[in-house]
Short mmCIF file of C-alpha atoms in Angstrom, two decimals:
data_model
loop_
_atom_site.label_atom_id
_atom_site.label_comp_id
_atom_site.label_asym_id
_atom_site.label_seq_id
_atom_site.Cartn_x
_atom_site.Cartn_y
_atom_site.Cartn_z
CA MET A 286 0.00 0.00 0.00
CA HIS A 287 1.33 3.43 -0.92
CA THR A 288 0.44 7.04 -0.28
CA LEU A 289 -0.09 9.22 -3.32
CA SER A 290 3.27 10.69 -4.25
CA ARG A 291 4.16 13.18 -6.94
CA SER A 292 7.37 11.28 -7.59
CA HIS A 293 5.59 8.13 -8.80
CA ALA A 294 3.99 7.56 -12.18
CA TRP A 295 0.45 6.67 -11.15
CA PRO A 296 -2.18 5.70 -13.74
CA ALA A 297 -5.75 6.91 -13.36
CA LEU A 298 -8.44 4.48 -14.51
CA GLY A 299 -12.19 4.67 -14.95
CA PRO A 300 -14.84 2.35 -13.51
CA SER A 301 -15.17 0.26 -16.68
CA GLN A 302 -11.42 -0.29 -16.85
CA VAL A 303 -11.29 -1.41 -13.21
CA ARG A 304 -14.12 -3.86 -13.90
CA GLN A 305 -12.11 -5.22 -16.86
CA LEU A 306 -9.13 -5.83 -14.60
CA GLU A 307 -10.93 -7.57 -11.75
CA PRO A 308 -11.17 -11.08 -13.32
CA ALA A 309 -7.48 -11.08 -14.24
CA LEU A 310 -6.47 -9.84 -10.79
CA GLN A 311 -8.59 -12.52 -9.12
CA THR A 312 -6.51 -15.21 -10.83
CA LEU A 313 -3.42 -13.89 -9.06
CA SER A 314 -4.71 -14.81 -5.60
CA ALA A 315 -6.72 -17.58 -3.96
CA THR A 316 -8.34 -14.96 -1.73
CA PRO A 317 -11.47 -13.27 -3.15
CA LEU A 318 -10.76 -9.68 -4.22
CA MET A 319 -13.41 -8.31 -1.87
CA GLN A 320 -11.77 -9.98 1.12
CA SER A 321 -8.36 -8.61 0.04
CA ALA A 322 -9.89 -5.15 -0.29
CA GLY A 323 -11.49 -5.47 3.15
CA LEU A 324 -8.17 -6.52 4.66
CA ALA A 325 -6.42 -3.52 3.10
CA CYS A 326 -9.10 -1.20 4.48
CA ALA A 327 -8.93 -2.73 7.96
CA ARG A 328 -5.15 -2.45 8.07
CA LEU A 329 -5.28 1.16 6.91
CA ALA A 330 -7.93 1.88 9.54
CA LEU A 331 -5.53 0.70 12.25
CA ALA A 332 -2.71 2.75 10.74
CA VAL A 333 -4.60 6.04 10.53
CA ALA A 334 -6.56 5.59 13.79
CA PRO A 335 -4.30 3.41 15.96
CA HIS A 336 -6.07 4.35 19.20
CA ALA A 337 -9.62 3.95 17.93
CA ARG A 338 -11.96 2.01 20.20
CA ARG A 339 -15.09 2.45 18.10
CA VAL A 340 -15.49 2.23 14.33
CA TRP A 341 -18.65 3.10 12.42
CA VAL A 342 -18.96 1.63 8.94
CA ALA A 343 -21.58 3.19 6.67
CA ALA A 344 -22.08 0.56 3.95
CA GLY A 345 -24.07 0.59 0.74
CA PRO A 346 -25.60 -2.44 -0.99
CA GLY A 347 -22.95 -2.85 -3.69
CA ASN A 348 -19.32 -3.88 -3.92
CA ASN A 349 -18.18 -0.82 -1.98
CA GLY A 350 -20.44 -1.85 0.89
CA GLY A 351 -19.08 -5.39 0.63
CA ASP A 352 -15.53 -4.07 1.05
CA GLY A 353 -16.73 -2.18 4.12
CA LEU A 354 -18.39 -5.28 5.58
CA GLU A 355 -15.20 -7.29 5.14
CA ALA A 356 -13.26 -4.55 6.92
CA ALA A 357 -15.89 -4.41 9.68
CA LEU A 358 -15.59 -8.17 10.22
CA LEU A 359 -11.82 -7.96 10.66
CA LEU A 360 -11.92 -4.92 12.92
CA HIS A 361 -14.55 -6.68 15.06
CA GLN A 362 -12.30 -9.73 15.32
CA TRP A 363 -9.38 -7.48 16.25
CA GLY A 364 -11.25 -6.17 19.27
CA LYS A 365 -12.80 -2.93 18.02
CA GLU A 366 -16.38 -1.97 18.83
CA VAL A 367 -17.89 -1.90 15.34
CA VAL A 368 -21.33 -0.83 14.17
CA VAL A 369 -22.40 -1.11 10.53
CA SER A 370 -25.20 0.95 9.03
CA LEU A 371 -26.28 -1.04 5.97
CA VAL A 372 -28.20 1.23 3.60
CA ASN A 373 -30.77 -0.27 1.20
CA SER A 374 -30.13 -3.72 2.59
CA THR A 375 -33.37 -5.12 1.10
CA GLY A 376 -31.94 -5.27 -2.45
CA PRO A 377 -30.23 -8.43 -3.72
CA GLY A 378 -26.78 -6.84 -4.23
CA PRO A 379 -23.76 -8.58 -5.81
CA ALA A 380 -23.07 -12.16 -4.76
CA ASP A 381 -19.74 -11.38 -3.08
CA ALA A 382 -21.31 -8.49 -1.13
CA ARG A 383 -24.08 -10.83 0.06
CA ALA A 384 -21.41 -13.32 1.15
CA ALA A 385 -19.58 -10.55 3.04
CA LEU A 386 -22.82 -9.65 4.83
CA GLN A 387 -23.42 -13.25 5.85
CA ARG A 388 -19.86 -13.62 7.14
CA ALA A 389 -20.15 -10.44 9.19
CA GLN A 390 -23.51 -11.49 10.63
CA GLU A 391 -22.18 -14.91 11.58
CA ALA A 392 -19.20 -13.26 13.33
CA GLY A 393 -21.54 -11.17 15.45
CA VAL A 394 -20.92 -7.75 13.91
CA ARG A 395 -23.66 -5.32 14.88
CA ILE A 396 -25.49 -4.42 11.68
CA GLN A 397 -28.53 -2.14 11.43
CA PRO A 398 -30.35 -0.29 8.65
CA ASP A 399 -30.17 3.22 10.11
CA VAL A 400 -27.71 5.69 11.61
CA PRO A 401 -26.88 4.80 15.26
CA THR A 402 -27.28 8.38 16.45
CA GLU A 403 -26.83 7.82 20.21
CA TRP A 404 -23.88 5.49 19.74
CA LEU A 405 -22.22 7.90 17.30
CA ALA A 406 -22.36 10.63 19.93
CA GLN A 407 -19.75 8.62 21.88
CA LEU A 408 -17.18 8.71 19.05
CA ASP A 409 -14.32 11.14 19.53
CA ALA A 410 -11.32 12.27 17.50
CA GLN A 411 -9.38 9.04 18.05
CA ASP A 412 -12.21 6.83 16.73
CA LEU A 413 -13.00 6.29 13.03
CA CYS A 414 -15.78 6.36 10.44
CA ILE A 415 -15.47 4.28 7.28
CA ASP A 416 -17.36 5.49 4.22
CA ALA A 417 -18.30 2.41 2.17
CA LEU A 418 -21.55 3.77 0.77
CA LEU A 419 -20.93 4.34 -2.94
CA GLY A 420 -18.06 3.15 -5.07
CA ILE A 421 -16.60 3.88 -8.47
CA GLY A 422 -19.87 3.39 -10.33
CA ALA A 423 -21.70 6.24 -8.59
CA THR A 424 -23.44 8.65 -10.96
CA ARG A 425 -26.71 9.76 -9.35
CA PRO A 426 -27.46 12.32 -6.62
CA LEU A 427 -27.64 10.95 -3.09
CA SER A 428 -30.86 9.43 -1.76
CA ALA A 429 -32.27 10.49 1.60
CA ASP A 430 -30.77 7.55 3.52
CA LEU A 431 -27.34 8.14 1.98
CA ARG A 432 -27.55 11.82 2.83
CA ALA A 433 -28.34 10.94 6.45
CA CYS A 434 -25.15 8.87 6.67
CA VAL A 435 -23.05 11.57 5.03
CA GLN A 436 -24.46 14.20 7.37
CA ALA A 437 -23.67 12.04 10.40
CA MET A 438 -20.05 11.61 9.26
CA GLN A 439 -19.61 15.31 8.70
CA ASN A 440 -21.16 16.25 12.05
CA GLY A 441 -19.01 13.90 14.10
CA GLN A 442 -15.57 14.32 15.60
CA ALA A 443 -14.11 11.07 14.26
CA PRO A 444 -11.95 11.18 11.12
CA VAL A 445 -13.31 9.54 7.96
CA LEU A 446 -11.70 6.88 5.79
CA ALA A 447 -13.41 6.55 2.39
CA ILE A 448 -13.16 3.39 0.28
CA ASP A 449 -12.59 4.07 -3.46
CA VAL A 450 -14.08 7.59 -3.48
CA PRO A 451 -15.81 9.83 -0.91
CA THR A 452 -19.57 9.39 -1.22
CA GLY A 453 -21.13 12.23 -3.19
CA LEU A 454 -18.11 12.74 -5.45
CA ASN A 455 -18.27 11.78 -9.11
CA PRO A 456 -15.34 9.34 -9.46
CA GLN A 457 -14.50 10.39 -13.02
CA SER A 458 -14.96 14.16 -13.00
CA GLY A 459 -14.30 15.22 -9.41
CA GLN A 460 -17.58 17.17 -9.43
CA TRP A 461 -20.39 16.64 -6.92
CA LEU A 462 -22.98 14.04 -7.86
CA GLY A 463 -25.97 16.01 -9.05
CA GLY A 464 -23.91 19.08 -9.94
CA ASP A 465 -22.99 22.15 -7.93
CA SER A 466 -26.52 22.85 -6.72
CA GLY A 467 -27.00 24.28 -3.26
CA ASP A 468 -28.17 20.95 -1.87
CA ALA A 469 -25.13 18.96 -3.09
CA MET A 470 -23.72 16.88 -0.26
CA ALA A 471 -20.56 14.79 -0.07
CA VAL A 472 -18.20 13.21 2.41
CA HIS A 473 -15.04 15.18 3.06
CA ALA A 474 -12.68 12.35 3.94
CA ASP A 475 -9.44 12.56 5.86
CA HIS A 476 -8.16 9.51 3.98
CA THR A 477 -9.27 7.74 0.80
CA LEU A 478 -8.24 4.19 -0.06
CA SER A 479 -8.09 3.61 -3.81
CA LEU A 480 -8.36 -0.03 -4.82
CA ILE A 481 -6.54 -1.30 -7.93
CA ALA A 482 -5.97 2.20 -9.33
CA VAL A 483 -6.70 5.84 -8.60
CA GLN A 484 -9.92 7.28 -9.97
CA ALA A 485 -9.40 10.47 -11.98
CA GLY A 486 -12.06 12.31 -9.97
CA LEU A 487 -9.89 12.18 -6.85
CA LEU A 488 -7.32 14.33 -8.64
CA MET A 489 -9.58 16.97 -10.19
CA GLY A 490 -12.28 19.42 -9.25
CA HIS A 491 -13.68 19.01 -5.74
CA GLY A 492 -11.88 15.67 -5.43
CA ARG A 493 -8.66 17.28 -4.34
CA ASP A 494 -10.42 18.76 -1.29
CA ALA A 495 -12.80 15.88 -0.56
CA SER A 496 -10.30 13.00 -0.69
CA GLY A 497 -7.78 13.95 1.98
CA GLN A 498 -4.68 11.74 1.90
CA ILE A 499 -4.98 9.25 -0.95
CA TRP A 500 -3.71 5.68 -0.50
CA LEU A 501 -3.43 2.96 -3.12
CA GLU A 502 -3.77 -0.79 -2.67
CA ASP A 503 -3.20 -2.13 -6.18
CA LEU A 504 -4.39 -5.71 -5.43
CA GLY A 505 -1.77 -6.98 -7.88
CA TYR A 506 -2.40 -4.51 -10.70
CA ARG A 507 0.76 -3.62 -12.61
CA PRO A 508 0.31 -1.22 -15.54
CA SER A 509 3.19 -2.80 -17.45
CA GLN A 510 1.67 -6.29 -17.13
CA HIS A 511 -1.94 -5.54 -18.06
CA THR A 512 -3.29 -4.34 -21.38
CA VAL A 513 -5.98 -2.01 -20.03
CA PRO A 514 -4.81 1.50 -21.00
CA ALA A 515 -4.80 4.32 -18.48
CA LEU A 516 -7.27 7.17 -18.84
CA ALA A 517 -4.47 9.47 -17.71
CA TRP A 518 -1.19 9.51 -15.83
CA LEU A 519 -0.20 11.75 -12.98
CA ASN A 520 2.04 14.55 -14.19
CA ALA A 521 5.65 14.10 -13.13
CA PRO A 522 7.25 16.70 -10.84
CA TYR A 523 9.42 19.41 -12.32
CA THR A 524 13.13 19.05 -11.64
CA SER A 525 15.62 21.65 -12.79
CA ALA A 526 18.84 20.62 -14.48
CA PRO A 527 22.10 22.59 -14.32
CA LYS A 528 22.99 24.46 -17.49
CA PRO A 529 26.20 23.45 -19.30
CA HIS A 530 29.01 25.98 -19.27
CA ALA A 531 29.59 26.06 -23.03
CA ILE A 532 26.30 27.71 -23.98
CA HIS A 533 25.12 31.21 -24.85
CA LYS A 534 21.86 33.12 -24.67
CA GLY A 535 20.78 31.86 -28.07
CA SER A 536 20.88 28.30 -26.74
CA HIS A 537 17.75 28.89 -24.66
CA GLY A 538 15.52 30.34 -27.32
CA ASP A 539 13.80 33.66 -27.86
CA VAL A 540 10.32 34.30 -26.45
CA ALA A 541 8.10 37.13 -27.69
CA VAL A 542 5.06 38.08 -25.63
CA ILE A 543 2.30 39.79 -27.65
CA GLY A 544 -0.55 41.25 -25.63
CA GLY A 545 -1.48 44.08 -23.31
CA GLU A 546 -4.26 46.09 -24.92
CA GLY A 547 -3.86 49.84 -24.43
CA MET A 548 -6.20 52.10 -22.49
CA ALA A 549 -7.32 53.88 -25.65
CA THR A 550 -8.97 50.81 -27.22
CA ASN A 551 -11.71 50.05 -24.69
CA GLY A 552 -10.91 52.29 -21.75
CA MET A 553 -9.10 49.57 -19.82
CA GLY A 554 -5.35 49.08 -19.99
CA MET A 555 -4.16 45.45 -19.72
CA SER A 556 -0.44 45.78 -20.24
CA GLY A 557 0.16 44.16 -16.84
CA ALA A 558 -0.92 40.73 -18.13
CA ALA A 559 1.67 40.78 -20.91
CA ILE A 560 4.35 42.05 -18.53
CA LEU A 561 3.60 39.17 -16.15
CA ALA A 562 4.01 36.65 -18.96
CA ALA A 563 7.28 38.26 -20.06
CA THR A 564 8.58 38.32 -16.49
CA ALA A 565 7.75 34.64 -16.11
CA ALA A 566 9.54 33.73 -19.34
CA LEU A 567 12.55 35.74 -18.25
CA ASN A 568 12.78 34.11 -14.82
CA ALA A 569 12.17 30.65 -16.27
CA GLY A 570 15.40 30.90 -18.22
CA ALA A 571 14.51 31.93 -21.76
CA GLY A 572 17.60 33.23 -23.54
CA ARG A 573 15.96 36.49 -24.65
CA VAL A 574 12.49 37.87 -24.00
CA ILE A 575 10.78 40.45 -26.18
CA LEU A 576 7.65 42.30 -25.10
CA SER A 577 5.38 43.61 -27.84
CA LEU A 578 2.52 45.60 -26.31
CA LEU A 579 -0.63 46.05 -28.37
CA SER A 580 -0.74 49.66 -27.24
CA GLY A 581 2.28 50.19 -29.49
CA GLN A 582 4.13 52.03 -26.74
CA ALA A 583 6.88 51.01 -24.35
CA ASN A 584 6.01 50.44 -20.71
CA ASP A 585 8.32 51.54 -17.90
CA TYR A 586 7.10 48.77 -15.58
CA ALA A 587 8.54 45.98 -17.72
CA PRO A 588 11.75 44.40 -16.32
CA PRO A 589 14.87 46.07 -17.71
CA ASP A 590 16.07 42.67 -18.96
CA VAL A 591 13.11 42.47 -21.33
CA MET A 592 13.39 44.07 -24.78
CA GLN A 593 10.35 45.95 -26.08
CA ARG A 594 9.56 45.98 -29.76
CA GLU A 595 6.71 46.89 -32.11
CA PHE A 596 4.77 43.97 -33.54
CA LYS A 597 5.67 44.77 -37.14
CA ARG A 598 9.37 44.40 -36.25
CA LEU A 599 9.03 40.88 -34.81
CA ALA A 600 10.65 38.06 -36.78
CA LEU A 601 7.86 35.62 -35.85
CA GLU A 602 9.40 32.72 -37.80
CA GLN A 603 12.35 32.77 -35.38
CA LEU A 604 10.40 33.19 -32.15
CA HIS A 605 8.40 31.24 -29.61
CA VAL A 606 5.38 33.50 -29.26
CA VAL A 607 3.11 33.86 -26.24
CA CYS A 608 0.00 35.61 -27.51
CA GLY A 609 -3.23 36.80 -25.95
CA CYS A 610 -2.37 37.79 -22.38
CA GLY A 611 -4.40 40.94 -21.78
CA GLY A 612 -4.99 41.13 -25.53
CA GLY A 613 -8.58 42.36 -25.38
CA THR A 614 -10.08 42.94 -28.81
CA ALA A 615 -6.89 44.51 -30.14
CA VAL A 616 -5.30 41.08 -30.57
CA ASN A 617 -7.87 40.08 -33.22
CA ALA A 618 -6.22 42.06 -36.02
CA LEU A 619 -2.78 40.55 -35.40
CA LEU A 620 -3.78 36.98 -34.66
CA PRO A 621 -4.03 35.63 -38.24
CA GLU A 622 -0.41 36.61 -38.85
CA VAL A 623 0.67 35.17 -35.49
CA LEU A 624 -1.03 31.86 -36.28
CA GLN A 625 0.52 31.66 -39.72
CA ARG A 626 4.08 32.75 -39.03
CA SER A 627 5.06 32.00 -35.42
CA SER A 628 7.63 29.30 -34.92
CA GLY A 629 6.41 28.06 -31.54
CA LEU A 630 3.13 29.39 -30.16
CA VAL A 631 1.42 29.56 -26.77
CA LEU A 632 -2.11 30.87 -27.23
CA ASP A 633 -3.84 32.14 -24.10
CA ALA A 634 -6.75 34.24 -22.84
CA ASP A 635 -8.07 36.75 -25.40
CA GLY A 636 -6.18 34.96 -28.16
CA LEU A 637 -8.35 31.91 -27.45
CA ASN A 638 -11.52 34.00 -27.29
CA ALA A 639 -10.72 35.46 -30.70
CA VAL A 640 -10.23 31.98 -32.19
CA ALA A 641 -13.51 30.77 -30.66
CA GLN A 642 -15.38 33.54 -32.50
CA ASP A 643 -13.79 33.15 -35.93
CA SER A 644 -13.89 29.96 -38.01
CA SER A 645 -11.06 31.15 -40.26
CA MET A 646 -8.76 31.49 -37.27
CA GLN A 647 -9.83 28.06 -36.06
CA ASN A 648 -8.74 26.68 -39.42
CA ALA A 649 -5.46 28.59 -39.19
CA LEU A 650 -4.81 27.08 -35.76
CA ARG A 651 -5.48 23.56 -37.10
CA GLN A 652 -3.27 24.16 -40.13
CA ARG A 653 -0.24 24.75 -37.93
CA ALA A 654 -0.19 20.99 -37.39
CA ALA A 655 0.74 20.54 -41.05
CA HIS A 656 4.01 22.29 -40.23
CA SER A 657 4.48 20.58 -36.87
CA ALA A 658 8.22 20.16 -37.41
CA THR A 659 8.60 23.93 -37.25
CA GLN A 660 5.37 25.18 -35.66
CA ALA A 661 4.59 23.55 -32.31
CA THR A 662 1.51 24.90 -30.54
CA VAL A 663 0.14 24.92 -26.98
CA ILE A 664 -3.19 26.44 -25.97
CA THR A 665 -3.92 27.19 -22.30
CA PRO A 666 -7.68 27.63 -21.75
CA HIS A 667 -9.50 27.82 -18.45
CA PRO A 668 -12.87 25.98 -18.40
CA LEU A 669 -14.92 28.88 -19.78
CA GLU A 670 -12.48 29.46 -22.65
CA ALA A 671 -12.48 25.72 -23.34
CA ALA A 672 -16.29 25.76 -23.46
CA ARG A 673 -16.25 28.61 -25.99
CA LEU A 674 -13.83 26.71 -28.20
CA LEU A 675 -15.93 23.53 -27.98
CA GLY A 676 -19.27 25.26 -28.38
CA CYS A 677 -20.63 23.96 -25.08
CA ASN A 678 -20.98 25.26 -21.51
CA THR A 679 -18.58 25.26 -18.58
CA ALA A 680 -20.47 22.55 -16.69
CA GLN A 681 -20.05 20.17 -19.62
CA VAL A 682 -16.30 20.80 -19.64
CA GLN A 683 -15.98 20.30 -15.88
CA ASN A 684 -18.11 17.15 -15.92
CA ASP A 685 -15.48 15.40 -18.06
CA ARG A 686 -12.26 17.39 -18.08
CA LEU A 687 -10.23 14.59 -19.63
CA LYS A 688 -12.65 14.26 -22.53
CA ALA A 689 -12.84 18.04 -23.04
CA ALA A 690 -9.06 18.45 -23.09
CA GLN A 691 -8.57 15.54 -25.48
CA GLU A 692 -11.35 16.78 -27.76
CA LEU A 693 -9.67 20.19 -27.96
CA ALA A 694 -6.33 18.55 -28.70
CA GLU A 695 -7.82 16.49 -31.53
CA ARG A 696 -9.91 19.33 -32.93
CA PHE A 697 -7.02 21.80 -33.13
CA GLN A 698 -4.17 19.27 -33.42
CA CYS A 699 -2.11 20.84 -30.67
CA CYS A 700 -1.17 20.48 -27.02
CA VAL A 701 -3.85 21.63 -24.58
CA VAL A 702 -3.42 22.80 -21.00
CA LEU A 703 -6.92 22.79 -19.47
CA LYS A 704 -6.40 24.82 -16.32
CA GLY A 705 -8.16 24.31 -13.02
CA SER A 706 -8.13 22.01 -10.01
CA GLY A 707 -6.21 19.08 -11.48
CA THR A 708 -4.94 20.77 -14.64
CA VAL A 709 -5.12 18.38 -17.61
CA ILE A 710 -2.40 18.34 -20.26
CA ALA A 711 -3.48 16.61 -23.48
CA ALA A 712 -2.18 16.23 -27.03
CA PRO A 713 -2.94 14.08 -30.08
CA ASP A 714 -1.55 10.53 -29.71
CA GLN A 715 -0.65 11.13 -26.04
CA THR A 716 -2.22 9.77 -22.86
CA PRO A 717 -3.33 12.87 -20.91
CA ARG A 718 -1.58 13.94 -17.72
CA ILE A 719 -3.32 15.19 -14.59
CA ASN A 720 -1.33 17.67 -12.54
CA ILE A 721 -1.64 17.53 -8.75
CA THR A 722 0.64 20.40 -7.78
CA GLY A 723 -0.76 23.80 -6.90
CA ASN A 724 -3.44 25.04 -4.53
CA GLY A 725 -6.20 27.60 -4.16
CA ARG A 726 -3.71 30.45 -3.81
CA LEU A 727 -3.34 30.36 -7.59
CA ALA A 728 -7.00 31.35 -8.02
CA ILE A 729 -6.21 35.04 -8.51
CA GLY A 730 -5.79 37.31 -11.51
CA GLY A 731 -2.53 37.05 -13.42
CA THR A 732 -1.36 33.54 -12.48
CA GLY A 733 -2.59 32.23 -15.84
CA ASP A 734 -0.46 34.85 -17.60
CA VAL A 735 2.51 33.65 -15.57
CA LEU A 736 1.83 30.07 -16.66
CA ALA A 737 1.62 31.10 -20.33
CA GLY A 738 5.00 32.80 -20.13
CA LEU A 739 6.46 29.79 -18.32
CA VAL A 740 5.19 27.40 -21.00
CA GLY A 741 6.72 29.64 -23.66
CA ALA A 742 10.11 29.59 -21.93
CA ARG A 743 10.09 25.81 -21.51
CA MET A 744 9.18 25.38 -25.19
CA ALA A 745 11.95 27.75 -26.28
CA GLN A 746 14.55 25.72 -24.42
CA GLY A 747 13.81 22.49 -26.29
CA PRO A 748 13.18 21.17 -29.81
CA ASN A 749 10.30 22.76 -31.71
CA THR A 750 8.25 19.57 -32.09
CA PRO A 751 4.79 18.52 -30.83
CA GLU A 752 6.32 15.91 -28.54
CA ALA A 753 8.70 18.44 -27.00
CA ALA A 754 5.87 20.98 -26.66
CA PHE A 755 3.82 18.41 -24.70
CA ASP A 756 6.78 17.74 -22.39
CA ALA A 757 7.39 21.47 -21.98
CA ALA A 758 3.76 22.05 -21.05
CA CYS A 759 3.87 19.22 -18.50
CA GLN A 760 7.03 20.64 -16.92
CA ALA A 761 5.66 24.17 -16.80
CA VAL A 762 2.37 23.16 -15.19
CA ALA A 763 4.17 21.08 -12.57
CA GLN A 764 6.62 23.87 -11.76
CA HIS A 765 3.88 26.50 -11.60
CA GLY A 766 2.05 24.45 -8.97
CA GLN A 767 5.18 23.48 -7.05
CA VAL A 768 6.14 27.11 -6.53
CA ALA A 769 2.67 27.77 -5.10
CA ASP A 770 2.87 24.70 -2.86
CA GLY A 771 6.16 25.93 -1.42
CA TRP A 772 4.94 29.49 -0.88
CA PRO A 773 6.14 31.04 2.40
CA PRO A 774 3.45 30.97 5.12
CA GLY A 775 2.05 34.38 5.95
CA GLN A 776 3.05 35.94 2.61
CA ALA A 777 0.36 36.75 0.07
CA LEU A 778 0.81 35.03 -3.27
CA THR A 779 0.51 37.52 -6.12
CA ALA A 780 1.10 36.92 -9.80
CA SER A 781 4.07 39.28 -9.90
CA ARG A 782 5.76 37.54 -6.98
CA LEU A 783 5.00 34.15 -8.52
CA ALA A 784 6.66 35.14 -11.79
CA LYS A 785 9.82 36.16 -9.95
CA ARG A 786 9.97 32.92 -7.95
CA LEU A 787 10.30 30.76 -11.05
CA ALA A 788 14.06 31.19 -11.20
#
């Protein structure tokens, strides 16, 4: 059993893939999988709550409930005071879950159909609740009896260990079952035990807050030995490498940042966004950084290390271009030329909005793939921008972030960085990556501009190919989050400070 670690390559699977694996995994052991899962849960329960005297298991009628019943049986035999609330126990349920129920009953485990309110009042912070209500197949909003169990867990003092996924969380999307309506309810677990493989929903959306510490018991699953492909892989951490001595500034590429609409266009100056992207590219090690403001005028707030140049004087064919940061509507006139001529391209913010509104620019973005040996492309949408590009709404994007990112990658034949909780990096012919670095401090204005500049710098320092662009995007996203994770306590994270901490 392992804790989730950024240093390991973990695959994320979906419910159907786990079901495909179960028969093959069962052949590896004489012990039924459900009993092995129950043993893993019981052992983890002792590890995370070593002084627990009482354990409440809230169990559903399916396989997840069966795992909980097997764990309850073992904990009862090991001397714990165990009570099981078996929800919807009148249904037939899977055969192995029925067998687990019979075994627990024969062992004398206290099992009842409702929440043991008076008994639960005795649980304190050293005791434990086990959430075995809904597993990886959950798709519907919670029923009244499930909601009662969830409410009891959340109201108590005892920590919660969830099996597979916290009840109320969509295991694939990381959104709440039933959407983000005001009556959405879910378990916020202190620990989550993933069985066989991690569900993608634990790593995205609300899953990152609801899951607590994630543990994996693989039950014999080895990605290299089984043919079931991963839905996604965890993004690897960023590690910096020392630069060789015999290099020069041209060895690390030239980045041009085009953006920053002037005050005169729409009464709102946005030069700061472009300056943030340029500052990020500079601190991330690009050899030379050029700032081309759409206002057409130099800005005294740009770092002195950054060159400023008019757009018409940019040799786009020789540059890795970051376009759209603070671009407003002024970027529209320049974007066709940027799409056609730029060597490497990171398209962000208003650049993406312009493409979403113009079919000819969408075609120009797709056509860059025909010159992929010299024109690598990364787009960096947040969910609303992704929805505009796909012609759908934000909820549809968030309900299947992996699908949305991959659809964008296929539609525009480029690398996609779908930002948000659990940023997804996707590209044609690549298994997507889910990034687990970063935190809520990044949810402020300007951090996306910093990421765009960082992606541009990482692209400039490598080959100008689609494969290298995908790797550069993965590195940039990981680094962006790692800097936020290591932010000094008590110091406000701002985009300008973040850009300077990339060095």
